[in-house]
């Protein structure tokens, strides 16, 4: 939240009280935000209501509660059918903004387009999660320090963007960066979806080895760290990879090429020092003090505000809030 | 240590008081073992002597102290010259057994062969270490719970093997598995050397990306875990990979092929479920309770004791000690 700015009262609708939706709902209520929620099964309702979350028994009732913004926290595979059900309801309440928390953004925007909801839509993806799932694992602290990616395109409505940005910064107390869908989905493939495949490939190499028990006995910290993500929820990982398939395919081919290149160098007795030296900018980035950033104001023009925010993210800046004029408070972070 | 067996007094010579040699020397002294040490520079001597480690100023003096076993804890690149210097000294003290702690075993045995020292040599590699180096980082606790690989061949002397095995189990309080050099070096490539290259390849993919600051901002737990080993000491990693080049080359090609296969499946819209399911045996192995093992005695024949111990390691068993007759106490661990 920008210092000196008063919080605007906001009512937030949550669709889906699983790990992410439940954690966000509980966090928002804790921060004094009014929250109304619908879940496809009512089993979390008793606990949720005790926490101060108003639970309703249909999407129609959720819309009738007239929240400022509805956050779709349902699984990606149910997105199309929920969007279809929401469309006629939102047609009568056009002030409501729609956002989501899905880990792939291009596909969700397409579904909103198909359902005729794209005018009220702003994409979002909080970098929060763990290996658990469901309401029982929901925890307001899951969002502590979480960065959100907010995804926009040229047609995104400025006021609706501001609503989602204030939800994130003022109501949830988090920071954000603004991206287009393609940049988001490519970056998510690079730092998460593709590495999950690599981790599983390492495990499969071990499993297929005749001396797998010996190799496993010798395994220490490097192996444990690199295979941890291969241990948890293969169905979820598989779905994540499928949803971002084109980017993951490209990144897998690029990594495979890098590994083949090192293999060639080792075969030819060449010096592999440059391969290891090439990682130096990331080592310096990790060693930099992330607390050393300065906060400043980034003016957002009426036209082209999307690109101004995208350029800011490319420079390694994050948005910590919006001021009364809708300009962004940004924090300069270490960059490569 | 096998219960009911008394500890045999042992004097251990240590060459090199770096992270591993220093930690082992301090651990052995703490456990009541007599330790004499030589380092190529005397800077750790004051602290080492205060810890109860007898420090000498030459390899000749180390041999003259007549330890039961000398543990070579010097870097691999100095192994050949130290072996050459030791050869005439050990010729006069043939009762002394020679071992080492190098992370690659085939190359060390070759150097011992070339120096004419292979008759008194038994290979060893403790699975202990961290990202630090040098005497200042030496810590007896570094070996807590460490498994040692002991490497032998058909010509390895049974008594010398027992000396090294008792050093590990009775003096250092650790467990061991017995391997041949090739099996060790291949397994070490699979679970450590190759994954270090993969980790660095991931970082290089990020560094080369136009939107590296955005990708780095979105990075969470999976990325952090998979790139941790790429952050520490690239020179040491490079040396490790070079020393085990043939195995690392083969493993890199195999992983690259696995990644290309998944990329093909994603391109062709095929189901990638089998790829993720293939890791299931390792998931079950990690979920198994490692404390559930039973201890039993493995009889070691005069001839072929090496193969009996290698087969035991393949079954996922570890050696916890030797009894008075030289038979092995083994612990059955979870296996795949």
JSON list of C-alpha atoms in Angstrom, two decimals, chain B residues 18-119:
[
{"chain": "B", "resi": 18, "resn": "UNK", "atom": "CA", "xyz": [41.08, -28.66, 4.11]},
{"chain": "B", "resi": 19, "resn": "UNK", "atom": "CA", "xyz": [37.32, -28.95, 4.55]},
{"chain": "B", "resi": 20, "resn": "UNK", "atom": "CA", "xyz": [37.24, -32.76, 4.32]},
{"chain": "B", "resi": 21, "resn": "UNK", "atom": "CA", "xyz": [40.64, -33.62, 5.81]},
{"chain": "B", "resi": 22, "resn": "UNK", "atom": "CA", "xyz": [40.24, -31.06, 8.59]},
{"chain": "B", "resi": 23, "resn": "UNK", "atom": "CA", "xyz": [36.72, -32.22, 9.44]},
{"chain": "B", "resi": 24, "resn": "UNK", "atom": "CA", "xyz": [37.77, -35.88, 9.48]},
{"chain": "B", "resi": 25, "resn": "UNK", "atom": "CA", "xyz": [40.89, -35.19, 11.59]},
{"chain": "B", "resi": 26, "resn": "UNK", "atom": "CA", "xyz": [38.87, -33.21, 14.14]},
{"chain": "B", "resi": 27, "resn": "UNK", "atom": "CA", "xyz": [36.15, -35.90, 14.21]},
{"chain": "B", "resi": 28, "resn": "UNK", "atom": "CA", "xyz": [38.63, -38.74, 14.72]},
{"chain": "B", "resi": 29, "resn": "UNK", "atom": "CA", "xyz": [40.44, -36.92, 17.55]},
{"chain": "B", "resi": 30, "resn": "UNK", "atom": "CA", "xyz": [37.09, -36.20, 19.18]},
{"chain": "B", "resi": 31, "resn": "UNK", "atom": "CA", "xyz": [36.31, -39.93, 18.99]},
{"chain": "B", "resi": 32, "resn": "UNK", "atom": "CA", "xyz": [39.60, -40.80, 20.74]},
{"chain": "B", "resi": 33, "resn": "UNK", "atom": "CA", "xyz": [41.58, -41.81, 17.64]},
{"chain": "B", "resi": 34, "resn": "UNK", "atom": "CA", "xyz": [45.23, -40.79, 17.43]},
{"chain": "B", "resi": 35, "resn": "UNK", "atom": "CA", "xyz": [45.72, -38.44, 14.45]},
{"chain": "B", "resi": 36, "resn": "UNK", "atom": "CA", "xyz": [48.88, -37.13, 12.80]},
{"chain": "B", "resi": 37, "resn": "UNK", "atom": "CA", "xyz": [48.53, -34.63, 9.94]},
{"chain": "B", "resi": 38, "resn": "UNK", "atom": "CA", "xyz": [50.51, -32.86, 7.26]},
{"chain": "B", "resi": 39, "resn": "UNK", "atom": "CA", "xyz": [49.30, -29.88, 5.25]},
{"chain": "B", "resi": 40, "resn": "UNK", "atom": "CA", "xyz": [51.06, -28.26, 2.28]},
{"chain": "B", "resi": 41, "resn": "UNK", "atom": "CA", "xyz": [51.00, -24.97, 4.20]},
{"chain": "B", "resi": 42, "resn": "UNK", "atom": "CA", "xyz": [51.32, -24.83, 8.01]},
{"chain": "B", "resi": 43, "resn": "UNK", "atom": "CA", "xyz": [48.63, -22.15, 8.56]},
{"chain": "B", "resi": 44, "resn": "UNK", "atom": "CA", "xyz": [46.10, -24.49, 10.24]},
{"chain": "B", "resi": 45, "resn": "UNK", "atom": "CA", "xyz": [48.70, -26.10, 12.54]},
{"chain": "B", "resi": 46, "resn": "UNK", "atom": "CA", "xyz": [48.21, -23.90, 15.61]},
{"chain": "B", "resi": 47, "resn": "UNK", "atom": "CA", "xyz": [44.46, -24.53, 15.80]},
{"chain": "B", "resi": 48, "resn": "UNK", "atom": "CA", "xyz": [44.84, -28.17, 14.76]},
{"chain": "B", "resi": 49, "resn": "UNK", "atom": "CA", "xyz": [47.39, -28.88, 17.49]},
{"chain": "B", "resi": 50, "resn": "UNK", "atom": "CA", "xyz": [45.12, -27.18, 20.04]},
{"chain": "B", "resi": 51, "resn": "UNK", "atom": "CA", "xyz": [42.44, -29.65, 18.90]},
{"chain": "B", "resi": 52, "resn": "UNK", "atom": "CA", "xyz": [44.79, -32.57, 19.62]},
{"chain": "B", "resi": 53, "resn": "UNK", "atom": "CA", "xyz": [45.95, -33.23, 16.05]},
{"chain": "B", "resi": 54, "resn": "UNK", "atom": "CA", "xyz": [49.72, -33.90, 15.90]},
{"chain": "B", "resi": 55, "resn": "UNK", "atom": "CA", "xyz": [51.04, -31.83, 12.99]},
{"chain": "B", "resi": 56, "resn": "UNK", "atom": "CA", "xyz": [54.26, -32.66, 11.15]},
{"chain": "B", "resi": 57, "resn": "UNK", "atom": "CA", "xyz": [56.22, -30.64, 8.62]},
{"chain": "B", "resi": 58, "resn": "UNK", "atom": "CA", "xyz": [56.80, -33.25, 5.90]},
{"chain": "B", "resi": 59, "resn": "UNK", "atom": "CA", "xyz": [55.32, -36.36, 4.34]},
{"chain": "B", "resi": 60, "resn": "UNK", "atom": "CA", "xyz": [58.43, -38.21, 5.54]},
{"chain": "B", "resi": 61, "resn": "UNK", "atom": "CA", "xyz": [57.63, -37.27, 9.12]},
{"chain": "B", "resi": 62, "resn": "UNK", "atom": "CA", "xyz": [54.02, -38.38, 8.61]},
{"chain": "B", "resi": 63, "resn": "UNK", "atom": "CA", "xyz": [55.17, -41.82, 7.43]},
{"chain": "B", "resi": 64, "resn": "UNK", "atom": "CA", "xyz": [57.76, -42.02, 10.22]},
{"chain": "B", "resi": 65, "resn": "UNK", "atom": "CA", "xyz": [54.92, -41.61, 12.75]},
{"chain": "B", "resi": 66, "resn": "UNK", "atom": "CA", "xyz": [53.81, -45.08, 11.47]},
{"chain": "B", "resi": 67, "resn": "UNK", "atom": "CA", "xyz": [50.04, -44.59, 11.29]},
{"chain": "B", "resi": 68, "resn": "UNK", "atom": "CA", "xyz": [47.92, -47.67, 10.49]},
{"chain": "B", "resi": 69, "resn": "UNK", "atom": "CA", "xyz": [46.40, -45.81, 7.58]},
{"chain": "B", "resi": 70, "resn": "UNK", "atom": "CA", "xyz": [47.11, -42.60, 5.69]},
{"chain": "B", "resi": 71, "resn": "UNK", "atom": "CA", "xyz": [44.06, -40.77, 4.29]},
{"chain": "B", "resi": 72, "resn": "UNK", "atom": "CA", "xyz": [44.86, -38.60, 1.27]},
{"chain": "B", "resi": 73, "resn": "UNK", "atom": "CA", "xyz": [42.57, -35.55, 1.61]},
{"chain": "B", "resi": 74, "resn": "UNK", "atom": "CA", "xyz": [44.51, -33.36, -0.82]},
{"chain": "B", "resi": 75, "resn": "UNK", "atom": "CA", "xyz": [42.91, -32.10, -4.06]},
{"chain": "B", "resi": 76, "resn": "UNK", "atom": "CA", "xyz": [42.85, -34.60, -6.95]},
{"chain": "B", "resi": 77, "resn": "UNK", "atom": "CA", "xyz": [45.17, -32.41, -9.03]},
{"chain": "B", "resi": 78, "resn": "UNK", "atom": "CA", "xyz": [47.98, -32.83, -6.46]},
{"chain": "B", "resi": 79, "resn": "UNK", "atom": "CA", "xyz": [47.41, -36.61, -6.09]},
{"chain": "B", "resi": 80, "resn": "UNK", "atom": "CA", "xyz": [50.05, -37.74, -8.61]},
{"chain": "B", "resi": 81, "resn": "UNK", "atom": "CA", "xyz": [52.87, -35.67, -7.12]},
{"chain": "B", "resi": 82, "resn": "UNK", "atom": "CA", "xyz": [52.02, -36.65, -3.53]},
{"chain": "B", "resi": 83, "resn": "UNK", "atom": "CA", "xyz": [51.84, -40.33, -4.51]},
{"chain": "B", "resi": 84, "resn": "UNK", "atom": "CA", "xyz": [55.26, -40.06, -6.13]},
{"chain": "B", "resi": 85, "resn": "UNK", "atom": "CA", "xyz": [56.72, -38.52, -3.00]},
{"chain": "B", "resi": 86, "resn": "UNK", "atom": "CA", "xyz": [55.07, -41.14, -0.77]},
{"chain": "B", "resi": 87, "resn": "UNK", "atom": "CA", "xyz": [56.27, -44.18, -2.74]},
{"chain": "B", "resi": 88, "resn": "UNK", "atom": "CA", "xyz": [59.90, -44.41, -1.48]},
{"chain": "B", "resi": 89, "resn": "UNK", "atom": "CA", "xyz": [58.73, -43.54, 2.05]},
{"chain": "B", "resi": 90, "resn": "UNK", "atom": "CA", "xyz": [56.03, -46.26, 2.13]},
{"chain": "B", "resi": 91, "resn": "UNK", "atom": "CA", "xyz": [58.43, -48.81, 0.61]},
{"chain": "B", "resi": 92, "resn": "UNK", "atom": "CA", "xyz": [60.16, -48.80, 4.02]},
{"chain": "B", "resi": 93, "resn": "UNK", "atom": "CA", "xyz": [56.84, -48.97, 5.93]},
{"chain": "B", "resi": 94, "resn": "UNK", "atom": "CA", "xyz": [54.80, -51.53, 4.01]},
{"chain": "B", "resi": 95, "resn": "UNK", "atom": "CA", "xyz": [52.33, -52.09, 6.89]},
{"chain": "B", "resi": 96, "resn": "UNK", "atom": "CA", "xyz": [50.79, -48.65, 6.30]},
{"chain": "B", "resi": 97, "resn": "UNK", "atom": "CA", "xyz": [47.54, -48.73, 4.31]},
{"chain": "B", "resi": 98, "resn": "UNK", "atom": "CA", "xyz": [46.74, -45.90, 1.92]},
{"chain": "B", "resi": 99, "resn": "UNK", "atom": "CA", "xyz": [43.29, -44.51, 1.20]},
{"chain": "B", "resi": 100, "resn": "UNK", "atom": "CA", "xyz": [41.79, -41.24, -0.06]},
{"chain": "B", "resi": 101, "resn": "UNK", "atom": "CA", "xyz": [38.57, -39.21, -0.11]},
{"chain": "B", "resi": 102, "resn": "UNK", "atom": "CA", "xyz": [38.47, -38.18, -3.79]},
{"chain": "B", "resi": 103, "resn": "UNK", "atom": "CA", "xyz": [35.12, -37.85, -5.56]},
{"chain": "B", "resi": 104, "resn": "UNK", "atom": "CA", "xyz": [36.33, -39.88, -8.57]},
{"chain": "B", "resi": 105, "resn": "UNK", "atom": "CA", "xyz": [37.85, -43.31, -7.90]},
{"chain": "B", "resi": 106, "resn": "UNK", "atom": "CA", "xyz": [39.09, -44.79, -11.20]},
{"chain": "B", "resi": 107, "resn": "UNK", "atom": "CA", "xyz": [41.56, -41.97, -11.79]},
{"chain": "B", "resi": 108, "resn": "UNK", "atom": "CA", "xyz": [43.01, -42.19, -8.25]},
{"chain": "B", "resi": 109, "resn": "UNK", "atom": "CA", "xyz": [43.59, -45.96, -8.52]},
{"chain": "B", "resi": 110, "resn": "UNK", "atom": "CA", "xyz": [45.38, -45.35, -11.83]},
{"chain": "B", "resi": 111, "resn": "UNK", "atom": "CA", "xyz": [47.64, -42.77, -10.17]},
{"chain": "B", "resi": 112, "resn": "UNK", "atom": "CA", "xyz": [48.38, -45.22, -7.34]},
{"chain": "B", "resi": 113, "resn": "UNK", "atom": "CA", "xyz": [49.21, -47.87, -9.95]},
{"chain": "B", "resi": 114, "resn": "UNK", "atom": "CA", "xyz": [51.56, -45.49, -11.76]},
{"chain": "B", "resi": 115, "resn": "UNK", "atom": "CA", "xyz": [53.26, -44.53, -8.50]},
{"chain": "B", "resi": 116, "resn": "UNK", "atom": "CA", "xyz": [53.70, -48.21, -7.53]},
{"chain": "B", "resi": 117, "resn": "UNK", "atom": "CA", "xyz": [51.43, -47.81, -4.49]},
{"chain": "B", "resi": 118, "resn": "UNK", "atom": "CA", "xyz": [48.38, -49.82, -5.56]},
{"chain": "B", "resi": 119, "resn": "UNK", "atom": "CA", "xyz": [49.24, -52.84, -3.34]}
]
